N, CA, C and O of each residue as an XYZ file, in Angstrom:
544
protein
N      86.829   -186.825     40.143
C      87.820   -185.898     40.664
C      87.645   -185.794     42.181
O      86.520   -185.717     42.673
N      88.728   -185.792     42.901
C      88.685   -185.643     44.353
C      88.633   -184.155     44.699
O      89.637   -183.451     44.591
N      87.461   -183.683     45.114
C      87.285   -182.266     45.430
C      88.138   -181.825     46.610
O      88.418   -180.636     46.762
N      88.550   -182.763     47.441
C      89.367   -182.416     48.603
C      90.778   -181.971     48.231
O      91.518   -181.476     49.080
N      91.149   -182.145     46.971
C      92.470   -181.674     46.530
C      92.449   -180.189     46.175
O      93.503   -179.582     45.984
N      91.260   -179.606     46.086
C      91.136   -178.174     45.776
C      91.314   -177.398     47.078
O      90.681   -177.708     48.087
N      92.174   -176.395     47.046
C      92.525   -175.663     48.262
C      91.955   -174.253     48.261
O      91.487   -173.751     47.239
N      92.007   -173.634     49.420
C      91.603   -172.227     49.534
C      92.463   -171.360     48.629
O      91.970   -170.382     48.066
N      93.723   -171.695     48.479
C      94.610   -170.940     47.575
C      94.143   -171.048     46.127
O      94.201   -170.069     45.383
N      93.682   -172.230     45.723
C      93.137   -172.404     44.371
C      91.912   -171.511     44.178
O      91.775   -170.843     43.153
N      91.032   -171.506     45.165
C      89.823   -170.689     45.116
C      90.180   -169.206     44.999
O      89.610   -168.487     44.178
N      91.119   -168.758     45.819
C      91.523   -167.350     45.801
C      92.158   -166.971     44.473
O      91.987   -165.843     44.010
N      92.877   -167.875     43.860
C      93.478   -167.585     42.551
C      92.390   -167.463     41.482
O      92.499   -166.626     40.586
N      91.347   -168.285     41.569
C      90.263   -168.237     40.587
C      89.425   -166.970     40.759
O      89.051   -166.336     39.773
N      89.131   -166.603     41.994
C      88.330   -165.413     42.301
C      89.236   -164.321     42.872
O      88.983   -163.789     43.953
N      90.272   -164.006     42.145
C      91.290   -163.060     42.613
C      90.704   -161.688     42.957
O      91.138   -161.071     43.930
N      89.744   -161.204     42.198
C      89.187   -159.854     42.409
C      87.852   -159.843     43.137
O      87.333   -158.769     43.440
N      87.293   -160.986     43.421
C      85.912   -161.041     43.894
C      85.720   -160.835     45.395
O      84.699   -160.293     45.818
N      86.669   -161.253     46.184
C      86.493   -161.219     47.632
C      87.671   -160.507     48.294
O      88.788   -160.538     47.777
N      87.423   -159.865     49.443
C      88.522   -159.217     50.180
C      89.238   -160.243     51.068
O      88.843   -160.459     52.213
N      90.275   -160.863     50.540
C      91.002   -161.885     51.289
C      91.920   -161.247     52.325
O      92.428   -160.143     52.126
N      92.122   -161.939     53.406
C      93.017   -161.478     54.458
C      94.428   -161.347     53.894
O      94.959   -162.310     53.340
N      95.045   -160.173     54.025
C      96.416   -160.009     53.521
C      97.383   -160.965     54.225
O      97.193   -161.310     55.391
N      98.413   -161.381     53.506
C      99.365   -162.319     54.097
C     100.221   -161.661     55.172
O     100.740   -162.342     56.057
N     100.370   -160.345     55.101
C     101.143   -159.615     56.109
C     100.175   -159.024     57.137
O      99.468   -158.063     56.835
N     100.137   -159.589     58.351
C      99.179   -159.129     59.368
C      99.305   -157.651     59.723
O      98.344   -157.067     60.224
N     100.449   -157.031     59.481
C     100.592   -155.614     59.827
C      99.839   -154.702     58.870
O      99.732   -153.501     59.119
N      99.307   -155.261     57.762
C      98.617   -154.430     56.773
C      97.113   -154.340     57.014
O      96.411   -153.696     56.235
N      96.609   -154.958     58.057
C      95.178   -154.876     58.324
C      94.923   -154.589     59.796
O      95.762   -154.868     60.652
N      93.753   -154.028     60.076
C      93.381   -153.736     61.461
C      92.295   -154.683     61.964
O      92.299   -155.063     63.135
N      91.377   -155.061     61.102
C      90.215   -155.818     61.535
C      90.047   -157.053     60.652
O      89.567   -156.955     59.522
N      90.441   -158.207     61.167
C      90.376   -159.447     60.384
C      88.946   -159.797     59.992
O      88.740   -160.524     59.021
N      87.949   -159.295     60.728
C      86.556   -159.600     60.404
C      86.095   -158.965     59.095
O      85.022   -159.301     58.593
N      86.881   -158.064     58.543
C      86.529   -157.438     57.273
C      87.027   -158.249     56.084
O      86.793   -157.872     54.936
N      87.707   -159.350     56.346
C      88.339   -160.129     55.290
C      87.827   -161.561     55.261
O      87.342   -162.084     56.264
N      87.941   -162.181     54.102
C      87.618   -163.596     53.955
C      88.851   -164.398     54.376
O      89.956   -164.177     53.880
N      88.638   -165.316     55.286
C      89.712   -166.165     55.799
C      89.682   -167.523     55.110
O      88.661   -167.922     54.550
N      90.790   -168.218     55.155
C      90.829   -169.571     54.590
C      89.775   -170.460     55.234
O      89.177   -171.296     54.557
N      89.542   -170.292     56.522
C      88.533   -171.128     57.175
C      87.125   -170.821     56.675
O      86.267   -171.704     56.686
N      86.867   -169.585     56.236
C      85.577   -169.256     55.609
C      85.425   -170.029     54.302
O      84.367   -170.592     54.023
N      86.487   -170.052     53.511
C      86.469   -170.770     52.234
C      86.330   -172.267     52.476
O      85.575   -172.936     51.771
N      87.038   -172.797     53.451
C      86.957   -174.229     53.757
C      85.562   -174.627     54.229
O      85.084   -175.715     53.910
N      84.910   -173.749     54.989
C      83.526   -173.999     55.408
C      82.616   -174.047     54.185
O      81.765   -174.929     54.075
N      82.796   -173.101     53.266
C      81.981   -173.072     52.051
C      82.255   -174.306     51.182
O      81.338   -174.834     50.552
N      83.516   -174.770     51.145
C      83.837   -176.021     50.435
C      82.995   -177.173     51.010
O      82.380   -177.931     50.260
N      82.975   -177.293     52.314
C      82.241   -178.381     52.964
C      80.750   -178.298     52.645
O      80.109   -179.318     52.393
N      80.203   -177.091     52.655
C      78.783   -176.913     52.333
C      78.509   -177.267     50.875
O      77.529   -177.947     50.571
N      79.366   -176.810     49.985
C      79.174   -177.065     48.554
C      79.259   -178.560     48.252
O      78.529   -179.060     47.396
N      80.139   -179.274     48.943
C      80.295   -180.705     48.677
C      79.026   -181.489     48.990
O      78.806   -182.564     48.432
N      78.194   -180.956     49.878
C      76.942   -181.646     50.207
C      76.007   -181.726     49.005
O      75.242   -182.683     48.887
N      76.053   -180.739     48.111
C      75.125   -180.679     46.985
C      75.771   -180.830     45.613
O      75.069   -181.028     44.621
N      77.077   -180.741     45.542
C      77.740   -180.715     44.239
C      77.687   -182.070     43.553
O      78.064   -183.085     44.139
N      77.215   -182.086     42.300
C      77.108   -183.308     41.513
C      78.088   -183.226     40.351
O      77.840   -182.522     39.372
N      79.194   -183.940     40.459
C      80.216   -183.917     39.413
C      79.697   -184.453     38.086
O      80.230   -184.117     37.028
N      78.668   -185.278     38.134
C      78.103   -185.857     36.925
C      77.475   -184.837     35.992
O      77.203   -185.144     34.831
N      77.242   -183.621     36.485
C      76.664   -182.570     35.642
C      77.714   -181.878     34.786
O      77.374   -181.041     33.950
N      78.976   -182.214     34.982
C      80.072   -181.572     34.277
C      80.879   -182.629     33.531
O      80.796   -183.815     33.852
N      81.651   -182.209     32.547
C      82.425   -183.145     31.749
C      83.830   -183.361     32.269
O      84.098   -184.342     32.962
N      84.718   -182.456     31.942
C      86.134   -182.600     32.271
C      86.426   -182.171     33.706
O      85.587   -181.561     34.369
N      87.626   -182.500     34.171
C      88.047   -182.052     35.500
C      88.065   -180.530     35.574
O      87.725   -179.961     36.612
N      88.457   -179.862     34.491
C      88.476   -178.390     34.484
C      87.067   -177.838     34.645
O      86.871   -176.857     35.363
N      86.082   -178.450     33.990
C      84.687   -178.008     34.134
C      84.169   -178.282     35.537
O      83.441   -177.468     36.107
N      84.543   -179.425     36.091
C      84.139   -179.754     37.466
C      84.683   -178.702     38.426
O      83.959   -178.221     39.299
N      85.947   -178.347     38.267
C      86.561   -177.329     39.130
C      85.798   -176.012     39.060
O      85.483   -175.420     40.092
N      85.498   -175.549     37.843
C      84.817   -174.259     37.685
C      83.432   -174.300     38.328
O      83.056   -173.373     39.046
N      82.680   -175.354     38.081
C      81.364   -175.488     38.709
C      81.459   -175.499     40.224
O      80.664   -174.861     40.914
N      82.441   -176.233     40.734
C      82.649   -176.319     42.182
C      83.050   -174.964     42.766
O      82.595   -174.592     43.848
N      83.899   -174.229     42.050
C      84.270   -172.889     42.521
C      83.041   -171.993     42.633
O      82.876   -171.294     43.633
N      82.179   -172.006     41.619
C      81.005   -171.130     41.649
C      80.010   -171.534     42.733
O      79.420   -170.669     43.381
N      79.817   -172.826     42.938
C      78.923   -173.248     44.015
C      79.523   -172.871     45.367
O      78.800   -172.434     46.263
N      80.823   -173.034     45.521
C      81.498   -172.638     46.761
C      81.377   -171.134     46.976
O      81.108   -170.691     48.093
N      81.572   -170.348     45.925
C      81.456   -168.887     46.041
C      80.040   -168.493     46.451
O      79.851   -167.546     47.214
N      79.051   -169.220     45.947
C      77.658   -168.957     46.339
C      77.485   -169.172     47.844
O      76.911   -168.332     48.538
N      77.984   -170.298     48.336
C      77.880   -170.551     49.773
C      78.685   -169.531     50.574
O      78.220   -169.056     51.610
N      79.857   -169.197     50.118
C      80.679   -168.209     50.819
C      79.957   -166.868     50.890
O      79.941   -166.233     51.944
N      79.363   -166.432     49.789
C      78.623   -165.166     49.773
C      77.474   -165.182     50.778
O      77.272   -164.226     51.526
N      76.731   -166.279     50.781
C      75.616   -166.390     51.722
C      76.099   -166.427     53.163
O      75.491   -165.816     54.042
N      77.191   -167.145     53.406
C      77.737   -167.213     54.765
C      78.198   -165.844     55.241
O      77.953   -165.469     56.388
N      78.865   -165.095     54.367
C      79.350   -163.756     54.741
C      78.191   -162.799     55.007
O      78.224   -162.017     55.956
N      77.166   -162.871     54.156
C      75.979   -162.029     54.362
C      75.293   -162.374     55.674
O      74.885   -161.487     56.424
N      75.167   -163.672     55.947
C      74.522   -164.102     57.190
C      75.328   -163.654     58.401
O      74.759   -163.208     59.397
N      76.647   -163.771     58.320
C      77.494   -163.347     59.441
C      77.368   -161.848     59.677
O      77.332   -161.396     60.821
N      77.301   -161.090     58.609
C      77.174   -159.637     58.732
C      75.828   -159.243     59.339
O      75.749   -158.309     60.137
N      74.770   -159.961     58.954
C      73.431   -159.646     59.456
C      73.210   -160.158     60.868
O      72.396   -159.611     61.612
N      73.931   -161.205     61.237
C      73.753   -161.774     62.569
C      72.416   -162.473     62.710
O      71.809   -162.879     61.719
N      71.966   -162.610     63.930
C      70.730   -163.350     64.175
C      69.489   -162.605     63.703
O      68.414   -163.198     63.619
N      69.615   -161.332     63.398
C      68.480   -160.547     62.917
C      68.315   -160.626     61.406
O      67.343   -160.097     60.867
N      69.240   -161.272     60.717
C      69.223   -161.311     59.257
C      68.073   -162.133     58.706
O      67.620   -163.090     59.333
N      67.613   -161.752     57.538
C      66.602   -162.500     56.808
C      67.082   -162.657     55.379
O      67.846   -161.831     54.880
N      66.636   -163.716     54.720
C      67.019   -163.954     53.336
C      66.433   -162.912     52.405
O      65.390   -162.324     52.693
N      67.103   -162.687     51.293
C      66.584   -161.746     50.313
C      67.058   -162.157     48.935
O      68.048   -162.874     48.785
N      66.339   -161.692     47.938
C      66.704   -161.931     46.557
C      67.404   -160.701     46.030
O      67.252   -159.616     46.592
N      68.177   -160.847     44.951
C      68.850   -159.686     44.379
C      67.844   -158.622     43.947
O      66.690   -158.923     43.643
N      68.300   -157.396     43.926
C      67.464   -156.287     43.467
C      67.096   -156.528     42.012
O      67.954   -156.878     41.202
N      65.809   -156.338     41.674
C      65.404   -156.539     40.291
C      65.269   -155.220     39.547
O      65.185   -155.207     38.319
N      65.247   -154.120     40.270
C      65.184   -152.811     39.620
C      65.726   -151.765     40.576
O      65.543   -151.857     41.790
N      66.397   -150.766     40.009
C      66.870   -149.653     40.824
C      67.052   -148.448     39.928
O      67.280   -148.570     38.724
N      66.946   -147.290     40.536
C      67.089   -146.035     39.811
C      67.993   -145.113     40.598
O      67.837   -144.958     41.810
N      68.939   -144.501     39.907
C      69.810   -143.493     40.489
C      69.762   -142.302     39.541
O      70.272   -142.355     38.422
N      69.142   -141.238     40.009
C      68.980   -140.069     39.138
C      68.121   -140.432     37.940
O      67.005   -140.924     38.102
N      68.630   -140.195     36.745
C      67.865   -140.490     35.532
C      68.219   -141.850     34.922
O      67.760   -142.177     33.827
N      69.036   -142.642     35.628
C      69.461   -143.943     35.108
C      68.711   -145.048     35.842
O      68.684   -145.087     37.072
N      68.105   -145.943     35.070
C      67.381   -147.079     35.644
C      67.992   -148.379     35.156
O      68.487   -148.475     34.033
N      67.945   -149.372     36.024
C      68.421   -150.706     35.683
C      67.355   -151.692     36.123
O      66.846   -151.602     37.241
N      67.012   -152.634     35.252
C      66.017   -153.641     35.577
C      66.482   -154.983     35.044
O      66.977   -155.076     33.921
N      66.325   -156.005     35.836
C      66.583   -157.356     35.381
C      65.667   -158.276     36.145
O      65.117   -157.910     37.183
N      65.508   -159.464     35.627
C      64.562   -160.380     36.239
C      65.134   -161.790     36.274
O      65.704   -162.269     35.294
N      64.977   -162.430     37.389
C      65.323   -163.845     37.521
C      64.103   -164.612     37.033
O      62.985   -164.301     37.444
N      64.284   -165.597     36.175
C      63.122   -166.339     35.671
C      62.229   -166.840     36.808
O      62.706   -167.409     37.791
N      60.942   -166.617     36.651
C      59.970   -166.990     37.679
C      60.022   -168.481     37.985
O      59.782   -168.890     39.121
N      60.331   -169.287     36.989
C      60.417   -170.732     37.214
C      61.491   -171.070     38.239
O      61.329   -172.014     39.013
N      62.598   -170.306     38.258
C      63.656   -170.525     39.248
C      63.165   -170.106     40.636
O      63.381   -170.808     41.624
N      62.510   -168.961     40.688
C      62.045   -168.441     41.975
C      60.962   -169.320     42.584
O      60.879   -169.450     43.805
N      60.131   -169.927     41.735
C      59.033   -170.765     42.220
C      59.471   -172.178     42.590
O      58.739   -172.897     43.270
N      60.650   -172.574     42.149
C      61.140   -173.927     42.407
C      61.903   -173.937     43.728
O      62.923   -173.260     43.855
N      61.417   -174.704     44.722
C      62.081   -174.695     46.032
C      63.534   -175.166     45.998
O      64.322   -174.793     46.867
N      63.895   -175.974     45.014
C      65.273   -176.446     44.922
C      66.175   -175.431     44.233
O      67.371   -175.380     44.521
N      65.632   -174.629     43.334
C      66.449   -173.681     42.589
C      66.475   -172.289     43.211
O      67.437   -171.546     43.018
N      65.439   -171.928     43.948
C      65.328   -170.574     44.491
C      66.541   -170.196     45.341
O      66.967   -169.042     45.323
N      67.095   -171.142     46.076
C      68.256   -170.873     46.922
C      69.423   -170.303     46.118
O      70.162   -169.450     46.609
N      69.586   -170.777     44.885
C      70.716   -170.353     44.063
C      70.525   -168.958     43.456
O      71.459   -168.402     42.876
N      69.336   -168.400     43.584
C      69.062   -167.101     42.969
C      69.425   -165.917     43.854
O      69.254   -164.771     43.438
N      69.918   -166.161     45.051
C      70.212   -165.034     45.944
C      71.669   -164.584     45.913
O      72.099   -163.809     46.767
N      72.430   -165.067     44.933
C      73.772   -164.529     44.711
C      74.110   -164.650     43.233
O      73.597   -165.527     42.537
N      74.965   -163.773     42.767
C      75.383   -163.853     41.363
C      76.143   -165.145     41.097
O      76.107   -165.668     39.984
N      76.825   -165.658     42.102
C      77.570   -166.910     41.938
C      76.602   -168.088     41.801
O      76.834   -168.995     41.001
N      75.538   -168.073     42.568
C      74.515   -169.116     42.447
C      73.840   -169.083     41.089
O      73.571   -170.128     40.497
N      73.563   -167.874     40.591
C      72.975   -167.756     39.260
C      73.934   -168.258     38.187
O      73.510   -168.907     37.230
N      75.214   -167.965     38.339
C      76.213   -168.462     37.395
C      76.260   -169.987     37.447
O      76.330   -170.646     36.409
N      76.221   -170.547     38.661
C      76.211   -171.995     38.814
C      74.988   -172.591     38.113
O      75.106   -173.584     37.396
N      73.814   -171.986     38.320
C      72.601   -172.472     37.640
C      72.768   -172.449     36.126
O      72.329   -173.367     35.433
N      73.398   -171.406     35.621
C      73.589   -171.321     34.171
C      74.476   -172.450     33.651
O      74.408   -172.805     32.475
N      75.302   -173.008     34.524
C      76.181   -174.104     34.120
C      75.478   -175.463     34.185
O      75.772   -176.347     33.381
N      74.562   -175.636     35.123
C      73.990   -176.961     35.348
C      72.604   -177.151     34.725
O      72.162   -178.283     34.529
N      71.921   -176.049     34.416
C      70.604   -176.191     33.795
C      70.747   -176.149     32.284
O      71.552   -175.379     31.761
N      69.976   -176.966     31.576
C      70.073   -176.957     30.106
C      69.587   -175.652     29.509
O      69.604   -175.488     28.289
């Protein structure tokens, strides 16, 4: 499958609720930096193509879904890095939190965290979803 045929519009349709996309009517927003732009998605496409292995998926539909999730992982990391600026440091998702009397705990498998090739994918929910698709 030619990944270059997948567009930012395709990505936005797949992740309709996930990201704050720039409205099509410029009069409806004040600060474009608060929105995901097509060029942000295109940058993430380029990054994802460096690592994406179509051989891990079967049909073109499966390839598309895997590619979308890997792209979303890169987009999430790019947006976080842009927000943090040069002072930003990498972090892993929260593994436990408590609000009042409610606690939530989850754990990323230690084997993923200890593996230098897999650890990168554990810092976003999209990367974890991608791992769930490509690992047996």
